[in-house]
mmCIF file of C-alpha atoms in Angstrom:
data_model
loop_
_atom_site.group_PDB
_atom_site.id
_atom_site.type_symbol
_atom_site.label_atom_id
_atom_site.label_comp_id
_atom_site.label_asym_id
_atom_site.label_seq_id
_atom_site.Cartn_x
_atom_site.Cartn_y
_atom_site.Cartn_z
ATOM 1 C CA UNK A 186 0.000 0.000 0.000
ATOM 2 C CA UNK A 187 1.433 3.378 -0.987
ATOM 3 C CA UNK A 188 1.264 6.248 1.447
ATOM 4 C CA UNK A 189 -0.957 8.288 -0.876
ATOM 5 C CA UNK A 190 -4.582 9.292 -0.291
ATOM 6 C CA UNK A 191 -6.282 10.681 -3.429
ATOM 7 C CA UNK A 192 -9.468 12.665 -2.766
ATOM 8 C CA UNK A 193 -11.765 13.401 -5.708
ATOM 9 C CA UNK A 194 -14.611 15.835 -6.013
ATOM 10 C CA UNK A 195 -17.328 14.215 -8.171
ATOM 11 C CA UNK A 196 -19.281 16.665 -10.368
ATOM 12 C CA UNK A 197 -17.132 18.169 -13.154
ATOM 13 C CA UNK A 198 -14.151 16.213 -11.836
ATOM 14 C CA UNK A 199 -14.957 12.497 -12.175
ATOM 15 C CA UNK A 200 -18.031 13.127 -14.341
ATOM 16 C CA UNK A 201 -17.883 16.066 -16.752
ATOM 17 C CA UNK A 202 -21.139 17.799 -15.732
ATOM 18 C CA UNK A 203 -23.110 18.602 -12.585
ATOM 19 C CA UNK A 204 -25.106 15.440 -11.795
ATOM 20 C CA UNK A 205 -27.978 17.402 -10.189
ATOM 21 C CA UNK A 206 -28.432 19.595 -13.269
ATOM 22 C CA UNK A 207 -28.010 16.583 -15.552
ATOM 23 C CA UNK A 208 -30.989 14.772 -13.975
ATOM 24 C CA UNK A 209 -33.216 17.844 -13.657
ATOM 25 C CA UNK A 210 -32.533 19.015 -17.230
ATOM 26 C CA UNK A 211 -32.859 15.589 -18.852
ATOM 27 C CA UNK A 212 -36.211 14.896 -17.190
ATOM 28 C CA UNK A 213 -37.602 18.277 -18.253
ATOM 29 C CA UNK A 214 -37.747 20.216 -14.967
ATOM 30 C CA UNK A 215 -35.201 22.977 -15.657
ATOM 31 C CA UNK A 216 -37.721 25.851 -15.606
ATOM 32 C CA UNK A 217 -39.162 24.859 -12.228
ATOM 33 C CA UNK A 218 -35.661 24.365 -10.823
ATOM 34 C CA UNK A 219 -34.577 27.846 -11.945
ATOM 35 C CA UNK A 220 -37.812 29.333 -10.564
ATOM 36 C CA UNK A 221 -37.251 27.802 -7.108
ATOM 37 C CA UNK A 222 -33.455 28.266 -6.941
ATOM 38 C CA UNK A 223 -33.552 31.781 -5.387
ATOM 39 C CA UNK A 224 -35.911 30.611 -2.622
ATOM 40 C CA UNK A 225 -33.944 27.837 -0.856
ATOM 41 C CA UNK A 226 -30.494 26.235 -0.442
ATOM 42 C CA UNK A 227 -29.371 23.972 -3.316
ATOM 43 C CA UNK A 228 -29.489 20.789 -1.229
ATOM 44 C CA UNK A 229 -33.055 21.502 -0.061
ATOM 45 C CA UNK A 230 -34.024 22.351 -3.637
ATOM 46 C CA UNK A 231 -32.783 18.983 -4.906
ATOM 47 C CA UNK A 232 -34.949 17.192 -2.340
ATOM 48 C CA UNK A 233 -37.902 19.304 -3.509
ATOM 49 C CA UNK A 234 -37.119 18.479 -7.158
ATOM 50 C CA UNK A 235 -37.120 14.751 -6.371
ATOM 51 C CA UNK A 236 -40.609 15.251 -4.896
ATOM 52 C CA UNK A 237 -41.702 17.042 -8.081
ATOM 53 C CA UNK A 238 -40.282 14.241 -10.260
ATOM 54 C CA UNK A 239 -42.135 11.617 -8.198
ATOM 55 C CA UNK A 240 -45.405 13.618 -8.268
ATOM 56 C CA UNK A 241 -45.156 13.777 -12.074
ATOM 57 C CA UNK A 242 -44.753 10.033 -12.492
ATOM 58 C CA UNK A 243 -40.963 9.848 -12.817
ATOM 59 C CA UNK A 244 -39.618 6.659 -11.240
ATOM 60 C CA UNK A 245 -36.323 5.710 -9.593
ATOM 61 C CA UNK A 246 -35.622 3.665 -12.728
ATOM 62 C CA UNK A 247 -36.073 6.818 -14.846
ATOM 63 C CA UNK A 248 -33.516 8.650 -12.676
ATOM 64 C CA UNK A 249 -31.066 5.723 -12.821
ATOM 65 C CA UNK A 250 -31.362 5.546 -16.611
ATOM 66 C CA UNK A 251 -30.474 9.243 -16.886
ATOM 67 C CA UNK A 252 -27.518 8.811 -14.512
ATOM 68 C CA UNK A 253 -26.221 5.887 -16.583
ATOM 69 C CA UNK A 254 -25.887 8.281 -19.549
ATOM 70 C CA UNK A 255 -23.938 11.010 -17.733
ATOM 71 C CA UNK A 256 -20.948 12.223 -19.791
ATOM 72 C CA UNK A 257 -17.360 11.779 -18.637
ATOM 73 C CA UNK A 258 -13.955 12.066 -20.300
ATOM 74 C CA UNK A 259 -12.656 8.697 -21.574
ATOM 75 C CA UNK A 260 -9.360 9.020 -19.636
ATOM 76 C CA UNK A 261 -10.924 9.493 -16.182
ATOM 77 C CA UNK A 262 -11.729 5.816 -15.527
ATOM 78 C CA UNK A 263 -8.238 4.644 -16.621
ATOM 79 C CA UNK A 264 -6.746 7.305 -14.306
ATOM 80 C CA UNK A 265 -8.791 6.011 -11.357
ATOM 81 C CA UNK A 266 -7.931 2.393 -12.198
ATOM 82 C CA UNK A 267 -4.207 3.218 -12.461
ATOM 83 C CA UNK A 268 -4.148 5.122 -9.149
ATOM 84 C CA UNK A 269 -5.908 2.214 -7.445
ATOM 85 C CA UNK A 270 -3.539 -0.333 -9.023
ATOM 86 C CA UNK A 271 -0.579 1.693 -7.691
ATOM 87 C CA UNK A 272 -1.945 1.220 -4.175
ATOM 88 C CA UNK A 273 -3.477 4.649 -3.575
ATOM 89 C CA UNK A 274 -6.356 5.041 -1.108
ATOM 90 C CA UNK A 275 -9.114 6.684 -3.209
ATOM 91 C CA UNK A 276 -11.923 8.704 -1.608
ATOM 92 C CA UNK A 277 -14.698 11.058 -2.720
ATOM 93 C CA UNK A 278 -15.778 14.344 -1.118
ATOM 94 C CA UNK A 279 -18.766 15.742 -2.996
ATOM 95 C CA UNK A 280 -21.768 18.022 -2.559
ATOM 96 C CA UNK A 281 -23.845 15.750 -4.822
ATOM 97 C CA UNK A 282 -25.594 12.837 -3.056
ATOM 98 C CA UNK A 283 -24.800 9.208 -2.327
ATOM 99 C CA UNK A 284 -27.621 7.817 -4.525
ATOM 100 C CA UNK A 285 -26.419 9.647 -7.660
ATOM 101 C CA UNK A 286 -22.727 8.926 -7.005
ATOM 102 C CA UNK A 287 -23.106 5.216 -6.194
ATOM 103 C CA UNK A 288 -25.526 4.652 -9.106
ATOM 104 C CA UNK A 289 -22.968 6.140 -11.531
ATOM 105 C CA UNK A 290 -19.894 4.445 -10.027
ATOM 106 C CA UNK A 291 -21.573 1.022 -9.963
ATOM 107 C CA UNK A 292 -22.688 1.448 -13.587
ATOM 108 C CA UNK A 293 -19.092 2.318 -14.561
ATOM 109 C CA UNK A 294 -17.752 -0.647 -12.572
ATOM 110 C CA UNK A 295 -15.493 1.447 -10.326
ATOM 111 C CA UNK A 296 -17.409 1.670 -7.023
ATOM 112 C CA UNK A 297 -15.082 -0.796 -5.258
ATOM 113 C CA UNK A 298 -12.039 1.395 -5.983
ATOM 114 C CA UNK A 299 -13.181 3.993 -3.427
ATOM 115 C CA UNK A 300 -12.724 3.361 0.291
ATOM 116 C CA UNK A 301 -14.955 6.258 1.357
ATOM 117 C CA UNK A 302 -17.674 8.504 -0.108
ATOM 118 C CA UNK A 303 -18.354 11.717 1.836
ATOM 119 C CA UNK A 304 -21.486 13.371 0.466
ATOM 120 C CA UNK A 305 -25.127 14.218 1.163
ATOM 121 C CA UNK A 306 -27.306 11.244 2.157
ATOM 122 C CA UNK A 307 -29.846 10.024 -0.398
ATOM 123 C CA UNK A 308 -32.309 7.153 -0.097
ATOM 124 C CA UNK A 309 -35.525 5.837 -1.622
ATOM 125 C CA UNK A 310 -38.442 6.074 0.825
ATOM 126 C CA UNK A 311 -41.406 3.700 1.194
ATOM 127 C CA UNK A 312 -43.335 5.659 -1.475
ATOM 128 C CA UNK A 313 -40.577 5.077 -4.034
ATOM 129 C CA UNK A 314 -39.454 8.702 -3.920
ATOM 130 C CA UNK A 315 -35.794 9.698 -3.681
ATOM 131 C CA UNK A 316 -35.069 11.786 -0.584
ATOM 132 C CA UNK A 317 -31.922 13.945 -0.435
ATOM 133 C CA UNK A 318 -30.727 15.244 2.906
ATOM 134 C CA UNK A 319 -27.883 17.533 4.011
ATOM 135 C CA UNK A 320 -24.513 16.120 5.044
ATOM 136 C CA UNK A 321 -24.560 18.706 7.837
ATOM 137 C CA UNK A 322 -27.987 19.409 9.368
ATOM 138 C CA UNK A 323 -27.910 23.199 9.156
ATOM 139 C CA UNK A 324 -31.375 23.453 10.727
ATOM 140 C CA UNK A 325 -29.874 22.292 14.042
ATOM 141 C CA UNK A 326 -26.578 24.202 13.971
ATOM 142 C CA UNK A 327 -24.159 25.887 11.575
ATOM 143 C CA UNK A 328 -20.885 24.184 10.663
ATOM 144 C CA UNK A 329 -19.269 27.592 11.172
ATOM 145 C CA UNK A 330 -17.548 27.993 7.793
ATOM 146 C CA UNK A 331 -18.424 31.106 5.807
ATOM 147 C CA UNK A 332 -16.770 29.799 2.617
ATOM 148 C CA UNK A 333 -18.992 26.721 2.241
ATOM 149 C CA UNK A 334 -22.711 26.059 1.618
ATOM 150 C CA UNK A 335 -24.766 25.418 4.782
ATOM 151 C CA UNK A 336 -25.198 21.667 4.143
ATOM 152 C CA UNK A 337 -21.504 20.756 3.787
ATOM 153 C CA UNK A 338 -18.052 22.090 4.651
ATOM 154 C CA UNK A 339 -15.568 20.038 2.640
ATOM 155 C CA UNK A 340 -12.747 21.624 4.640
ATOM 156 C CA UNK A 341 -13.959 19.962 7.856
ATOM 157 C CA UNK A 342 -13.982 16.593 6.063
ATOM 158 C CA UNK A 343 -10.435 17.158 4.776
ATOM 159 C CA UNK A 344 -9.335 18.099 8.307
ATOM 160 C CA UNK A 345 -10.704 14.773 9.579
ATOM 161 C CA UNK A 346 -8.985 12.791 6.811
ATOM 162 C CA UNK A 347 -5.672 14.609 7.356
ATOM 163 C CA UNK A 348 -5.881 14.027 11.119
ATOM 164 C CA UNK A 349 -6.543 10.322 10.589
ATOM 165 C CA UNK A 350 -3.683 9.805 8.130
ATOM 166 C CA UNK A 351 -1.216 11.958 10.106
ATOM 167 C CA UNK A 352 -1.199 9.193 12.704
ATOM 168 C CA UNK A 353 0.331 6.952 10.027
ATOM 169 C CA UNK A 354 3.869 8.004 9.151
ATOM 170 C CA UNK A 355 4.629 9.815 5.911
ATOM 171 C CA UNK A 356 1.211 9.570 4.205
ATOM 172 C CA UNK A 357 0.502 12.263 1.598
ATOM 173 C CA UNK A 358 -2.714 13.596 0.041
ATOM 174 C CA UNK A 359 -3.713 14.712 -3.453
ATOM 175 C CA UNK A 360 -7.005 16.625 -3.754
ATOM 176 C CA UNK A 361 -8.819 17.142 -7.081
ATOM 177 C CA UNK A 362 -11.720 19.561 -7.535
ATOM 178 C CA UNK A 363 -13.293 22.249 -9.691
ATOM 179 C CA UNK A 364 -15.930 24.220 -7.802
ATOM 180 C CA UNK A 365 -16.035 27.033 -5.260
ATOM 181 C CA UNK A 366 -16.809 24.396 -2.608
ATOM 182 C CA UNK A 367 -13.330 22.951 -3.231
ATOM 183 C CA UNK A 368 -11.622 26.203 -2.225
ATOM 184 C CA UNK A 369 -12.060 25.699 1.537
ATOM 185 C CA UNK A 370 -10.377 22.266 1.502
ATOM 186 C CA UNK A 371 -7.547 23.663 -0.642
ATOM 187 C CA UNK A 372 -6.818 26.128 2.187
ATOM 188 C CA UNK A 373 -6.824 23.295 4.757
ATOM 189 C CA UNK A 374 -4.319 21.065 2.944
ATOM 190 C CA UNK A 375 -0.997 20.868 4.754
ATOM 191 C CA UNK A 376 2.473 21.260 3.287
ATOM 192 C CA UNK A 377 3.805 18.229 1.383
ATOM 193 C CA UNK A 378 0.284 17.607 0.041
ATOM 194 C CA UNK A 379 -0.991 18.479 -3.440
ATOM 195 C CA UNK A 380 -3.945 20.469 -4.784
ATOM 196 C CA UNK A 381 -5.177 19.745 -8.333
ATOM 197 C CA UNK A 382 -7.672 22.492 -9.287
ATOM 198 C CA UNK A 383 -9.428 22.347 -12.664
ATOM 199 C CA UNK A 384 -8.138 25.240 -14.773
ATOM 200 C CA UNK A 385 -10.538 28.128 -15.467
ATOM 201 C CA UNK A 386 -13.185 26.722 -13.121
ATOM 202 C CA UNK A 387 -14.308 28.503 -9.901
ATOM 203 C CA UNK A 388 -11.730 26.913 -7.547
ATOM 204 C CA UNK A 389 -8.919 27.801 -9.980
ATOM 205 C CA UNK A 390 -10.069 31.423 -10.128
ATOM 206 C CA UNK A 391 -10.269 31.641 -6.324
ATOM 207 C CA UNK A 392 -6.794 30.125 -5.846
ATOM 208 C CA UNK A 393 -5.292 32.417 -8.514
ATOM 209 C CA UNK A 394 -6.386 35.498 -6.526
ATOM 210 C CA UNK A 395 -3.763 34.626 -3.893
ATOM 211 C CA UNK A 396 -1.958 31.298 -4.490
ATOM 212 C CA UNK A 397 0.239 31.811 -1.412
ATOM 213 C CA UNK A 398 -2.785 31.086 0.799
ATOM 214 C CA UNK A 399 -2.550 27.444 -0.337
ATOM 215 C CA UNK A 400 0.209 25.571 1.534
ATOM 216 C CA UNK A 401 -0.009 22.495 -0.735
ATOM 217 C CA UNK A 402 1.715 22.282 -4.124
ATOM 218 C CA UNK A 403 -0.694 23.431 -6.879
ATOM 219 C CA UNK A 404 -0.938 21.447 -10.129
ATOM 220 C CA UNK A 405 -3.753 22.437 -12.511
ATOM 221 C CA UNK A 406 -5.559 20.303 -15.089
ATOM 222 C CA UNK A 407 -8.034 21.157 -17.843
ATOM 223 C CA UNK A 408 -9.677 17.885 -18.924
ATOM 224 C CA UNK A 409 -9.639 14.130 -18.248
ATOM 225 C CA UNK A 410 -6.501 13.584 -20.284
ATOM 226 C CA UNK A 411 -4.523 16.170 -18.334
ATOM 227 C CA UNK A 412 -6.077 14.943 -15.074
ATOM 228 C CA UNK A 413 -4.654 11.476 -15.791
ATOM 229 C CA UNK A 414 -1.213 12.833 -16.749
ATOM 230 C CA UNK A 415 -0.855 15.137 -13.734
ATOM 231 C CA UNK A 416 -2.287 12.663 -11.220
ATOM 232 C CA UNK A 417 -0.029 9.782 -12.298
ATOM 233 C CA UNK A 418 2.980 12.146 -12.430
ATOM 234 C CA UNK A 419 2.336 13.212 -8.812
ATOM 235 C CA UNK A 420 1.824 9.618 -7.633
ATOM 236 C CA UNK A 421 5.130 8.675 -9.290
ATOM 237 C CA UNK A 422 6.863 11.720 -7.777
ATOM 238 C CA UNK A 423 5.638 10.901 -4.245
ATOM 239 C CA UNK A 424 6.572 7.220 -4.650
ATOM 240 C CA UNK A 425 10.113 8.148 -5.735
ATOM 241 C CA UNK A 426 10.490 10.526 -2.772
ATOM 242 C CA UNK A 427 9.253 7.777 -0.420
ATOM 243 C CA UNK A 428 11.784 5.322 -1.859
ATOM 244 C CA UNK A 429 14.645 7.790 -1.386
ATOM 245 C CA UNK A 430 13.464 8.475 2.180
ATOM 246 C CA UNK A 431 13.321 4.742 2.989
ATOM 247 C CA UNK A 432 16.784 4.184 1.483
ATOM 248 C CA UNK A 433 18.218 7.008 3.614
ATOM 249 C CA UNK A 434 16.667 5.527 6.747
ATOM 250 C CA UNK A 435 17.994 2.065 5.875
ATOM 251 C CA UNK A 436 21.440 3.513 5.175
ATOM 252 C CA UNK A 437 21.409 5.446 8.445
ATOM 253 C CA UNK A 438 20.395 2.311 10.391
ATOM 254 C CA UNK A 439 23.200 0.348 8.687
ATOM 255 C CA UNK A 440 25.772 3.003 9.635
ATOM 256 C CA UNK A 441 24.567 3.000 13.237
ATOM 257 C CA UNK A 442 24.821 -0.809 13.353
ATOM 258 C CA UNK A 443 28.365 -0.661 11.975
ATOM 259 C CA UNK A 444 29.459 1.972 14.511
ATOM 260 C CA UNK A 445 28.000 -0.047 17.388
ATOM 261 C CA UNK A 446 29.792 -3.172 16.138
ATOM 262 C CA UNK A 447 33.062 -1.258 15.869
#
């Protein structure tokens, strides 16, 4: 197992569109969505839209069929497969929902590559309607981050992951994202980690305003092909650094053994 944790955003990172918009638009509810958008948080709106779909006779199977057709760059799956084959611990942090994400990943045959999916809960209720709930219940209390939407602070999730892996020596993290919600976690990444923002997307624009605020190394990408190239380059770079570090430790131990023997 390599000492590398790779954290992916989902929408416009693994898949090439926003999965919420993809479902709403494909099933013909764009106008209602746009009408309601100014009146409630996005996460609450998606739950409301699932109610509207159900009330208008759209089934879970209809939603799944739309999700199975979601567009993605042809090099993204090979990139995920390669990172997994190299021993990386792959995780997802996304403001989509677990029903959409797992439906897509299972259809693509890559669900088992991810050890953890951090996102908004989603489940089918007894009426056959998809319910979408917030990752953080903002009706009870705020998560306290002004950069993030009320239902999820990705930065808090990254803090937890970093704290858990810091207990294991020398593990490193690579974070990939595109949206404004990926800016907070980019600020939380520690030195020796890597941030991969999608070029000319909101997180890229926010980072470019003051790149020195990000402690991690910044490596941009524009599409699935460049994502694959940059990601595998960084994994190789970290692996080489780890090998050199291990060789130095082994050499140091050998020298100490020799001096004791002498």
